[in-house]
C-alpha cells in the first residue's frame, strides 16, 4: 500500500498475572520494522514484565492526516474521522478490567490509544438485557483513571453500531478500519476473534493488517491469579484463566468486592439516580435513605449488607456509609452530612457507591 498507511509492526508480549511483577527476567518482544525508510518506526525492544506501565515508550507515532491520503473517495466520513491515525484496541469492553487496560497501555506505546466498542450487540443478537458492569455515564471517568498507565494520555472510546459490522468478513472488517476509519494500527489479545461468525483469529488479523498497511500488536492474556482456586468457568471453553468481564460479573454475584477490585484495578462503583431526598430520614447523628433497584444504572453486587462503603455525590468528599441491598431496594445509612440538607427536590441527582466487604 506504499506510504499511504502506517508501516506494519507485530509484537507479542508474555502472559501477565494480577500480582506484582516477579524478579525474573522479563520476556522481551521486538517490534518488527517492515518499512525502514519510514522515520516514524525504529526497531526497539519492549519489556512486558509489569502491569504498572507508566511510560508509553519512545516510539514516535504521529497521527496520519486524511489530507495526506491519495484517494479522495476513500476518505472517511466526518463522523468517523475522530480515530484517524490512532491505535485501536479491539475487544468487548464491558467491565473495563485490567486486561482491557493492558490493551490500552500497549496501544499508547505506539500511538494515540482508542477503544473500539460495539453498540447494540445484545439487541441484534437477541441476548437478554442485563445491566452493564460500568455505567455508561461513568466510562469516561474510568478511562481517565488509566492515563498514568498510558503516558498521561487518557484512552478515548469510539463506538460503532454492531449492526453495521455484523455481517462483515474478517477482511472487510479490517478494510473498514484501514480505509473508512483511517486507523494506523490495532492491538488485540491472543484469543481475539472477529468477522462474521467469529471467523477470524489473531493470526488472521496480523495477516490482514499487513495487507492493508496497518500495524498489528498481539498481546497475551492478563491472567487471573485466583484461577486455580476458583475455577469459575469450567464449562466455558474460551476460559483459560484470563481476566474477563464474565469473571467480574461472577465475583459481583458472590459479593467478593476485594476480588472484584483486583480484577478491575479499582473499586467497583455503583451509580443510582434519585430525585430529591423524599426517602431520607434523619436522627441527630445518622441519616438513612432508600432507592428502588430501578434507579440503578449498572450492576450491583450480591444482595446483603456491606460495611465501610463510600458514598460519592458531585464534588463533595466521599462519605463513609453502610449499604444494604435486597430484592427491591438499596438502603444507605451514614453519619449526618451536610449535602443532604441542600434543596435538590427539583433535580435528578446521581449518587455513586464504592463498596467495602460483604458482612457474612
GROMACS .gro file of C-alpha atoms in nm:
model
  360
    1UNK     CA    1   0.000   0.000   0.000
    2UNK     CA    2   0.308   0.226  -0.006
    3UNK     CA    3   0.336   0.518   0.231
    4UNK     CA    4  -0.035   0.587   0.250
    5UNK     CA    5  -0.068   0.389   0.571
    6UNK     CA    6   0.147   0.334   0.875
    7UNK     CA    7   0.415   0.069   0.848
    8UNK     CA    8   0.335  -0.275   0.982
    9UNK     CA    9   0.457  -0.385   1.321
   10UNK     CA   10   0.383  -0.710   1.505
   11UNK     CA   11   0.466  -0.764   1.865
   12UNK     CA   12   0.387  -1.038   2.115
   13UNK     CA   13   0.406  -0.997   2.492
   14UNK     CA   14   0.440  -1.257   2.763
   15UNK     CA   15   0.143  -1.356   2.980
   16UNK     CA   16   0.056  -1.136   3.276
   17UNK     CA   17  -0.088  -1.216   3.617
   18UNK     CA   18  -0.276  -0.997   3.862
   19UNK     CA   19   0.011  -0.968   4.106
   20UNK     CA   20   0.326  -0.763   4.147
   21UNK     CA   21   0.593  -0.844   3.888
   22UNK     CA   22   0.848  -1.107   3.986
   23UNK     CA   23   1.221  -1.054   3.980
   24UNK     CA   24   1.261  -1.297   3.694
   25UNK     CA   25   1.391  -1.157   3.369
   26UNK     CA   26   1.117  -1.004   3.156
   27UNK     CA   27   1.022  -1.158   2.828
   28UNK     CA   28   1.111  -0.911   2.559
   29UNK     CA   29   0.950  -0.874   2.224
   30UNK     CA   30   1.073  -0.683   1.923
   31UNK     CA   31   0.868  -0.456   1.708
   32UNK     CA   32   0.940  -0.558   1.353
   33UNK     CA   33   1.019  -0.274   1.115
   34UNK     CA   34   0.894  -0.355   0.767
   35UNK     CA   35   0.948  -0.007   0.631
   36UNK     CA   36   1.295   0.104   0.732
   37UNK     CA   37   1.279   0.423   0.524
   38UNK     CA   38   0.985   0.544   0.734
   39UNK     CA   39   1.128   0.760   1.018
   40UNK     CA   40   0.822   0.703   1.235
   41UNK     CA   41   0.923   0.344   1.313
   42UNK     CA   42   1.251   0.222   1.456
   43UNK     CA   43   1.340  -0.127   1.576
   44UNK     CA   44   1.330  -0.144   1.954
   45UNK     CA   45   1.260  -0.386   2.238
   46UNK     CA   46   0.969  -0.364   2.477
   47UNK     CA   47   0.967  -0.506   2.830
   48UNK     CA   48   0.645  -0.675   2.937
   49UNK     CA   49   0.735  -0.752   3.297
   50UNK     CA   50   0.494  -0.514   3.468
   51UNK     CA   51   0.127  -0.425   3.456
   52UNK     CA   52   0.213  -0.090   3.608
   53UNK     CA   53   0.347   0.060   3.285
   54UNK     CA   54   0.391   0.432   3.330
   55UNK     CA   55   0.559   0.532   3.005
   56UNK     CA   56   0.422   0.500   2.655
   57UNK     CA   57   0.769   0.414   2.524
   58UNK     CA   58   0.981   0.615   2.289
   59UNK     CA   59   0.840   0.519   1.951
   60UNK     CA   60   0.731   0.838   1.772
   61UNK     CA   61   0.399   0.768   1.601
   62UNK     CA   62   0.232   1.091   1.485
   63UNK     CA   63  -0.126   1.066   1.364
   64UNK     CA   64  -0.180   1.045   0.991
   65UNK     CA   65  -0.390   1.324   0.843
   66UNK     CA   66  -0.652   1.219   0.594
   67UNK     CA   67  -0.546   1.510   0.376
   68UNK     CA   68  -0.233   1.304   0.305
   69UNK     CA   69  -0.430   1.013   0.161
   70UNK     CA   70  -0.417   0.979  -0.215
   71UNK     CA   71  -0.767   0.859  -0.293
   72UNK     CA   72  -1.024   1.123  -0.208
   73UNK     CA   73  -1.309   0.875  -0.249
   74UNK     CA   74  -1.163   0.668   0.036
   75UNK     CA   75  -1.176   0.948   0.290
   76UNK     CA   76  -1.381   0.855   0.598
   77UNK     CA   77  -1.698   1.036   0.683
   78UNK     CA   78  -1.665   1.326   0.922
   79UNK     CA   79  -1.847   1.127   1.191
   80UNK     CA   80  -1.585   0.853   1.183
   81UNK     CA   81  -1.268   1.056   1.145
   82UNK     CA   82  -1.200   1.101   1.517
   83UNK     CA   83  -0.991   0.783   1.526
   84UNK     CA   84  -0.787   0.874   1.220
   85UNK     CA   85  -0.419   0.799   1.276
   86UNK     CA   86  -0.486   0.629   1.610
   87UNK     CA   87  -0.409   0.286   1.753
   88UNK     CA   88  -0.730   0.098   1.824
   89UNK     CA   89  -0.770  -0.167   2.094
   90UNK     CA   90  -1.013  -0.438   1.988
   91UNK     CA   91  -1.233  -0.635   2.226
   92UNK     CA   92  -1.557  -0.637   2.425
   93UNK     CA   93  -1.512  -0.365   2.681
   94UNK     CA   94  -1.795  -0.437   2.923
   95UNK     CA   95  -1.616  -0.427   3.258
   96UNK     CA   96  -1.314  -0.212   3.164
   97UNK     CA   97  -1.096  -0.450   3.368
   98UNK     CA   98  -0.717  -0.476   3.391
   99UNK     CA   99  -0.698  -0.689   3.077
  100UNK     CA  100  -0.867  -0.410   2.883
  101UNK     CA  101  -0.638  -0.160   3.048
  102UNK     CA  102  -0.335  -0.356   2.928
  103UNK     CA  103  -0.460  -0.330   2.569
  104UNK     CA  104  -0.481   0.048   2.613
  105UNK     CA  105  -0.132   0.058   2.766
  106UNK     CA  106   0.018  -0.121   2.468
  107UNK     CA  107  -0.177   0.100   2.224
  108UNK     CA  108  -0.040   0.410   2.396
  109UNK     CA  109   0.317   0.289   2.341
  110UNK     CA  110   0.285   0.325   1.965
  111UNK     CA  111   0.028   0.598   1.913
  112UNK     CA  112  -0.289   0.765   2.033
  113UNK     CA  113  -0.495   0.496   2.214
  114UNK     CA  114  -0.861   0.425   2.145
  115UNK     CA  115  -1.101   0.152   2.248
  116UNK     CA  116  -1.332   0.033   1.970
  117UNK     CA  117  -1.667  -0.059   2.127
  118UNK     CA  118  -1.975  -0.203   1.959
  119UNK     CA  119  -2.318  -0.058   2.038
  120UNK     CA  120  -2.638  -0.260   2.018
  121UNK     CA  121  -2.481  -0.606   2.017
  122UNK     CA  122  -2.728  -0.756   2.268
  123UNK     CA  123  -3.032  -0.632   2.076
  124UNK     CA  124  -2.903  -0.757   1.741
  125UNK     CA  125  -2.805  -1.099   1.874
  126UNK     CA  126  -3.120  -1.140   2.084
  127UNK     CA  127  -2.943  -1.159   2.420
  128UNK     CA  128  -3.141  -1.099   2.735
  129UNK     CA  129  -3.091  -0.741   2.855
  130UNK     CA  130  -2.861  -0.704   3.153
  131UNK     CA  131  -2.716  -0.405   3.335
  132UNK     CA  132  -2.361  -0.303   3.241
  133UNK     CA  133  -2.073  -0.351   3.483
  134UNK     CA  134  -1.974   0.013   3.430
  135UNK     CA  135  -2.250   0.273   3.395
  136UNK     CA  136  -2.242   0.442   3.056
  137UNK     CA  137  -2.202   0.785   3.216
  138UNK     CA  138  -1.907   0.657   3.424
  139UNK     CA  139  -1.693   0.510   3.146
  140UNK     CA  140  -1.508   0.833   3.071
  141UNK     CA  141  -1.404   0.861   3.437
  142UNK     CA  142  -1.266   0.506   3.433
  143UNK     CA  143  -1.072   0.565   3.112
  144UNK     CA  144  -0.933   0.889   3.256
  145UNK     CA  145  -0.800   0.692   3.553
  146UNK     CA  146  -0.589   0.488   3.308
  147UNK     CA  147  -0.393   0.794   3.196
  148UNK     CA  148  -0.099   0.737   3.438
  149UNK     CA  149  -0.051   0.392   3.281
  150UNK     CA  150  -0.077   0.529   2.926
  151UNK     CA  151   0.185   0.802   2.921
  152UNK     CA  152  -0.055   1.051   3.081
  153UNK     CA  153  -0.296   1.015   2.788
  154UNK     CA  154  -0.649   0.902   2.870
  155UNK     CA  155  -0.773   0.650   2.609
  156UNK     CA  156  -1.087   0.751   2.426
  157UNK     CA  157  -1.374   0.524   2.339
  158UNK     CA  158  -1.501   0.507   1.983
  159UNK     CA  159  -1.839   0.341   1.933
  160UNK     CA  160  -1.959   0.160   1.622
  161UNK     CA  161  -2.309   0.028   1.569
  162UNK     CA  162  -2.280  -0.351   1.578
  163UNK     CA  163  -2.541  -0.386   1.305
  164UNK     CA  164  -2.311  -0.201   1.064
  165UNK     CA  165  -2.030  -0.458   1.104
  166UNK     CA  166  -2.212  -0.778   1.197
  167UNK     CA  167  -2.202  -0.937   0.851
  168UNK     CA  168  -1.854  -0.821   0.754
  169UNK     CA  169  -1.599  -1.089   0.675
  170UNK     CA  170  -1.264  -1.062   0.859
  171UNK     CA  171  -1.111  -0.897   0.552
  172UNK     CA  172  -1.398  -0.650   0.518
  173UNK     CA  173  -1.373  -0.559   0.885
  174UNK     CA  174  -1.001  -0.481   0.864
  175UNK     CA  175  -1.059  -0.292   0.539
  176UNK     CA  176  -1.318  -0.079   0.721
  177UNK     CA  177  -1.064   0.000   0.994
  178UNK     CA  178  -0.799   0.099   0.742
  179UNK     CA  179  -0.991   0.277   0.470
  180UNK     CA  180  -1.304   0.410   0.637
  181UNK     CA  181  -1.181   0.485   0.987
  182UNK     CA  182  -0.820   0.558   0.893
  183UNK     CA  183  -0.676   0.354   1.179
  184UNK     CA  184  -0.295   0.323   1.183
  185UNK     CA  185  -0.275   0.007   1.394
  186UNK     CA  186  -0.466  -0.233   1.617
  187UNK     CA  187  -0.397  -0.405   1.948
  188UNK     CA  188  -0.575  -0.728   2.036
  189UNK     CA  189  -0.546  -1.021   2.274
  190UNK     CA  190  -0.420  -1.360   2.164
  191UNK     CA  191  -0.773  -1.507   2.180
  192UNK     CA  192  -0.940  -1.229   1.982
  193UNK     CA  193  -1.198  -1.337   1.723
  194UNK     CA  194  -1.360  -1.111   1.467
  195UNK     CA  195  -1.564  -1.106   1.148
  196UNK     CA  196  -1.892  -1.276   1.071
  197UNK     CA  197  -1.945  -1.577   1.296
  198UNK     CA  198  -1.605  -1.501   1.457
  199UNK     CA  199  -1.429  -1.647   1.154
  200UNK     CA  200  -1.104  -1.453   1.205
  201UNK     CA  201  -0.844  -1.505   1.477
  202UNK     CA  202  -0.534  -1.316   1.590
  203UNK     CA  203  -0.309  -1.462   1.320
  204UNK     CA  204  -0.563  -1.366   1.053
  205UNK     CA  205  -0.574  -1.017   1.200
  206UNK     CA  206  -0.196  -0.984   1.166
  207UNK     CA  207  -0.204  -1.104   0.805
  208UNK     CA  208  -0.486  -0.870   0.705
  209UNK     CA  209  -0.334  -0.569   0.880
  210UNK     CA  210  -0.014  -0.636   0.687
  211UNK     CA  211  -0.216  -0.640   0.365
  212UNK     CA  212  -0.377  -0.304   0.443
  213UNK     CA  213  -0.063  -0.139   0.576
  214UNK     CA  214  -0.158  -0.124   0.945
  215UNK     CA  215   0.039  -0.222   1.250
  216UNK     CA  216  -0.086  -0.531   1.437
  217UNK     CA  217   0.011  -0.579   1.802
  218UNK     CA  218  -0.095  -0.906   1.967
  219UNK     CA  219  -0.059  -0.948   2.343
  220UNK     CA  220  -0.109  -1.249   2.565
  221UNK     CA  221  -0.393  -1.255   2.813
  222UNK     CA  222  -0.373  -1.097   3.157
  223UNK     CA  223  -0.417  -1.398   3.381
  224UNK     CA  224  -0.623  -1.422   3.697
  225UNK     CA  225  -0.407  -1.536   3.988
  226UNK     CA  226  -0.719  -1.683   4.156
  227UNK     CA  227  -0.799  -1.905   3.862
  228UNK     CA  228  -0.688  -2.235   4.018
  229UNK     CA  229  -0.868  -2.182   4.346
  230UNK     CA  230  -1.192  -2.056   4.194
  231UNK     CA  231  -1.213  -2.239   3.861
  232UNK     CA  232  -1.515  -2.023   3.789
  233UNK     CA  233  -1.573  -2.109   3.423
  234UNK     CA  234  -1.507  -2.478   3.385
  235UNK     CA  235  -1.779  -2.511   3.121
  236UNK     CA  236  -1.655  -2.215   2.918
  237UNK     CA  237  -1.413  -2.340   2.653
  238UNK     CA  238  -1.289  -1.983   2.598
  239UNK     CA  239  -1.182  -1.951   2.961
  240UNK     CA  240  -0.816  -2.037   3.011
  241UNK     CA  241  -0.783  -1.849   3.337
  242UNK     CA  242  -0.767  -1.499   3.193
  243UNK     CA  243  -0.923  -1.191   3.349
  244UNK     CA  244  -1.260  -1.134   3.183
  245UNK     CA  245  -1.583  -0.941   3.219
  246UNK     CA  246  -1.756  -1.272   3.293
  247UNK     CA  247  -1.531  -1.323   3.596
  248UNK     CA  248  -1.609  -0.971   3.715
  249UNK     CA  249  -1.982  -1.039   3.691
  250UNK     CA  250  -1.948  -1.368   3.875
  251UNK     CA  251  -1.740  -1.209   4.151
  252UNK     CA  252  -2.007  -0.940   4.192
  253UNK     CA  253  -2.270  -1.215   4.215
  254UNK     CA  254  -2.069  -1.365   4.501
  255UNK     CA  255  -2.029  -1.030   4.676
  256UNK     CA  256  -1.649  -1.066   4.685
  257UNK     CA  257  -1.564  -0.699   4.648
  258UNK     CA  258  -1.193  -0.741   4.717
  259UNK     CA  259  -1.169  -0.984   4.427
  260UNK     CA  260  -1.378  -0.752   4.209
  261UNK     CA  261  -1.134  -0.469   4.283
  262UNK     CA  262  -0.838  -0.688   4.184
  263UNK     CA  263  -0.999  -0.774   3.851
  264UNK     CA  264  -1.099  -0.415   3.778
  265UNK     CA  265  -0.786  -0.249   3.913
  266UNK     CA  266  -1.013  -0.011   4.107
  267UNK     CA  267  -1.314  -0.027   4.343
  268UNK     CA  268  -1.645  -0.112   4.177
  269UNK     CA  269  -1.862   0.199   4.161
  270UNK     CA  270  -2.240   0.159   4.155
  271UNK     CA  271  -2.438   0.459   4.029
  272UNK     CA  272  -2.802   0.536   4.101
  273UNK     CA  273  -3.031   0.826   4.021
  274UNK     CA  274  -3.250   0.991   4.278
  275UNK     CA  275  -3.490   1.284   4.265
  276UNK     CA  276  -3.490   1.486   4.581
  277UNK     CA  277  -3.445   1.333   4.923
  278UNK     CA  278  -3.802   1.226   4.994
  279UNK     CA  279  -3.681   0.888   5.113
  280UNK     CA  280  -3.428   1.041   5.352
  281UNK     CA  281  -3.489   1.003   5.725
  282UNK     CA  282  -3.264   1.157   5.986
  283UNK     CA  283  -3.183   1.132   6.351
  284UNK     CA  284  -2.947   1.354   6.545
  285UNK     CA  285  -2.644   1.154   6.432
  286UNK     CA  286  -2.738   0.940   6.130
  287UNK     CA  287  -2.922   0.961   5.802
  288UNK     CA  288  -3.091   0.681   5.611
  289UNK     CA  289  -3.226   0.668   5.261
  290UNK     CA  290  -3.361   0.406   5.024
  291UNK     CA  291  -3.394   0.383   4.649
  292UNK     CA  292  -3.562   0.124   4.426
  293UNK     CA  293  -3.343  -0.106   4.223
  294UNK     CA  294  -3.492   0.052   3.912
  295UNK     CA  295  -3.284   0.361   3.990
  296UNK     CA  296  -2.954   0.169   3.948
  297UNK     CA  297  -2.750   0.249   3.637
  298UNK     CA  298  -2.521  -0.052   3.647
  299UNK     CA  299  -2.473  -0.393   3.804
  300UNK     CA  300  -2.488  -0.412   4.186
  301UNK     CA  301  -2.316  -0.681   4.391
  302UNK     CA  302  -2.490  -0.967   4.567
  303UNK     CA  303  -2.780  -0.884   4.798
  304UNK     CA  304  -2.654  -0.833   5.151
  305UNK     CA  305  -2.508  -0.585   5.397
  306UNK     CA  306  -2.183  -0.405   5.314
  307UNK     CA  307  -1.978  -0.208   5.565
  308UNK     CA  308  -1.712   0.060   5.510
  309UNK     CA  309  -1.857   0.176   5.180
  310UNK     CA  310  -1.806   0.522   5.029
  311UNK     CA  311  -2.087   0.747   4.913
  312UNK     CA  312  -1.993   0.995   4.643
  313UNK     CA  313  -2.207   1.290   4.544
  314UNK     CA  314  -2.099   1.559   4.300
  315UNK     CA  315  -1.786   1.740   4.412
  316UNK     CA  316  -1.843   1.653   4.778
  317UNK     CA  317  -1.587   1.449   4.964
  318UNK     CA  318  -1.664   1.079   4.994
  319UNK     CA  319  -1.878   0.990   5.295
  320UNK     CA  320  -1.842   0.657   5.476
  321UNK     CA  321  -2.166   0.465   5.471
  322UNK     CA  322  -2.324   0.124   5.519
  323UNK     CA  323  -2.520  -0.030   5.235
  324UNK     CA  324  -2.790  -0.294   5.235
  325UNK     CA  325  -2.925  -0.445   4.913
  326UNK     CA  326  -3.238  -0.656   4.892
  327UNK     CA  327  -3.458  -0.781   4.611
  328UNK     CA  328  -3.637  -0.449   4.562
  329UNK     CA  329  -3.431  -0.167   4.714
  330UNK     CA  330  -3.089  -0.040   4.807
  331UNK     CA  331  -3.061   0.119   5.153
  332UNK     CA  332  -2.791   0.356   5.275
  333UNK     CA  333  -2.706   0.461   5.628
  334UNK     CA  334  -2.445   0.725   5.705
  335UNK     CA  335  -2.341   0.974   5.965
  336UNK     CA  336  -2.524   1.301   5.924
  337UNK     CA  337  -2.373   1.503   5.636
  338UNK     CA  338  -2.450   1.848   5.507
  339UNK     CA  339  -2.501   1.775   5.138
  340UNK     CA  340  -2.838   1.613   5.206
  341UNK     CA  341  -2.961   1.936   5.361
  342UNK     CA  342  -2.948   2.120   5.027
  343UNK     CA  343  -3.261   2.159   4.817
  344UNK     CA  344  -3.235   1.915   4.528
  345UNK     CA  345  -3.605   1.834   4.520
  346UNK     CA  346  -3.648   1.951   4.159
  347UNK     CA  347  -3.344   1.778   4.015
  348UNK     CA  348  -3.242   1.424   3.941
  349UNK     CA  349  -2.907   1.351   4.101
  350UNK     CA  350  -2.656   1.073   4.053
  351UNK     CA  351  -2.503   0.908   4.358
  352UNK     CA  352  -2.202   0.682   4.349
  353UNK     CA  353  -2.129   0.397   4.590
  354UNK     CA  354  -1.796   0.219   4.621
  355UNK     CA  355  -1.824  -0.099   4.824
  356UNK     CA  356  -1.644  -0.238   5.124
  357UNK     CA  357  -1.663  -0.600   5.236
  358UNK     CA  358  -1.982  -0.805   5.247
  359UNK     CA  359  -2.074  -0.884   5.607
  360UNK     CA  360  -2.144  -1.254   5.649
   0.00000   0.00000   0.00000
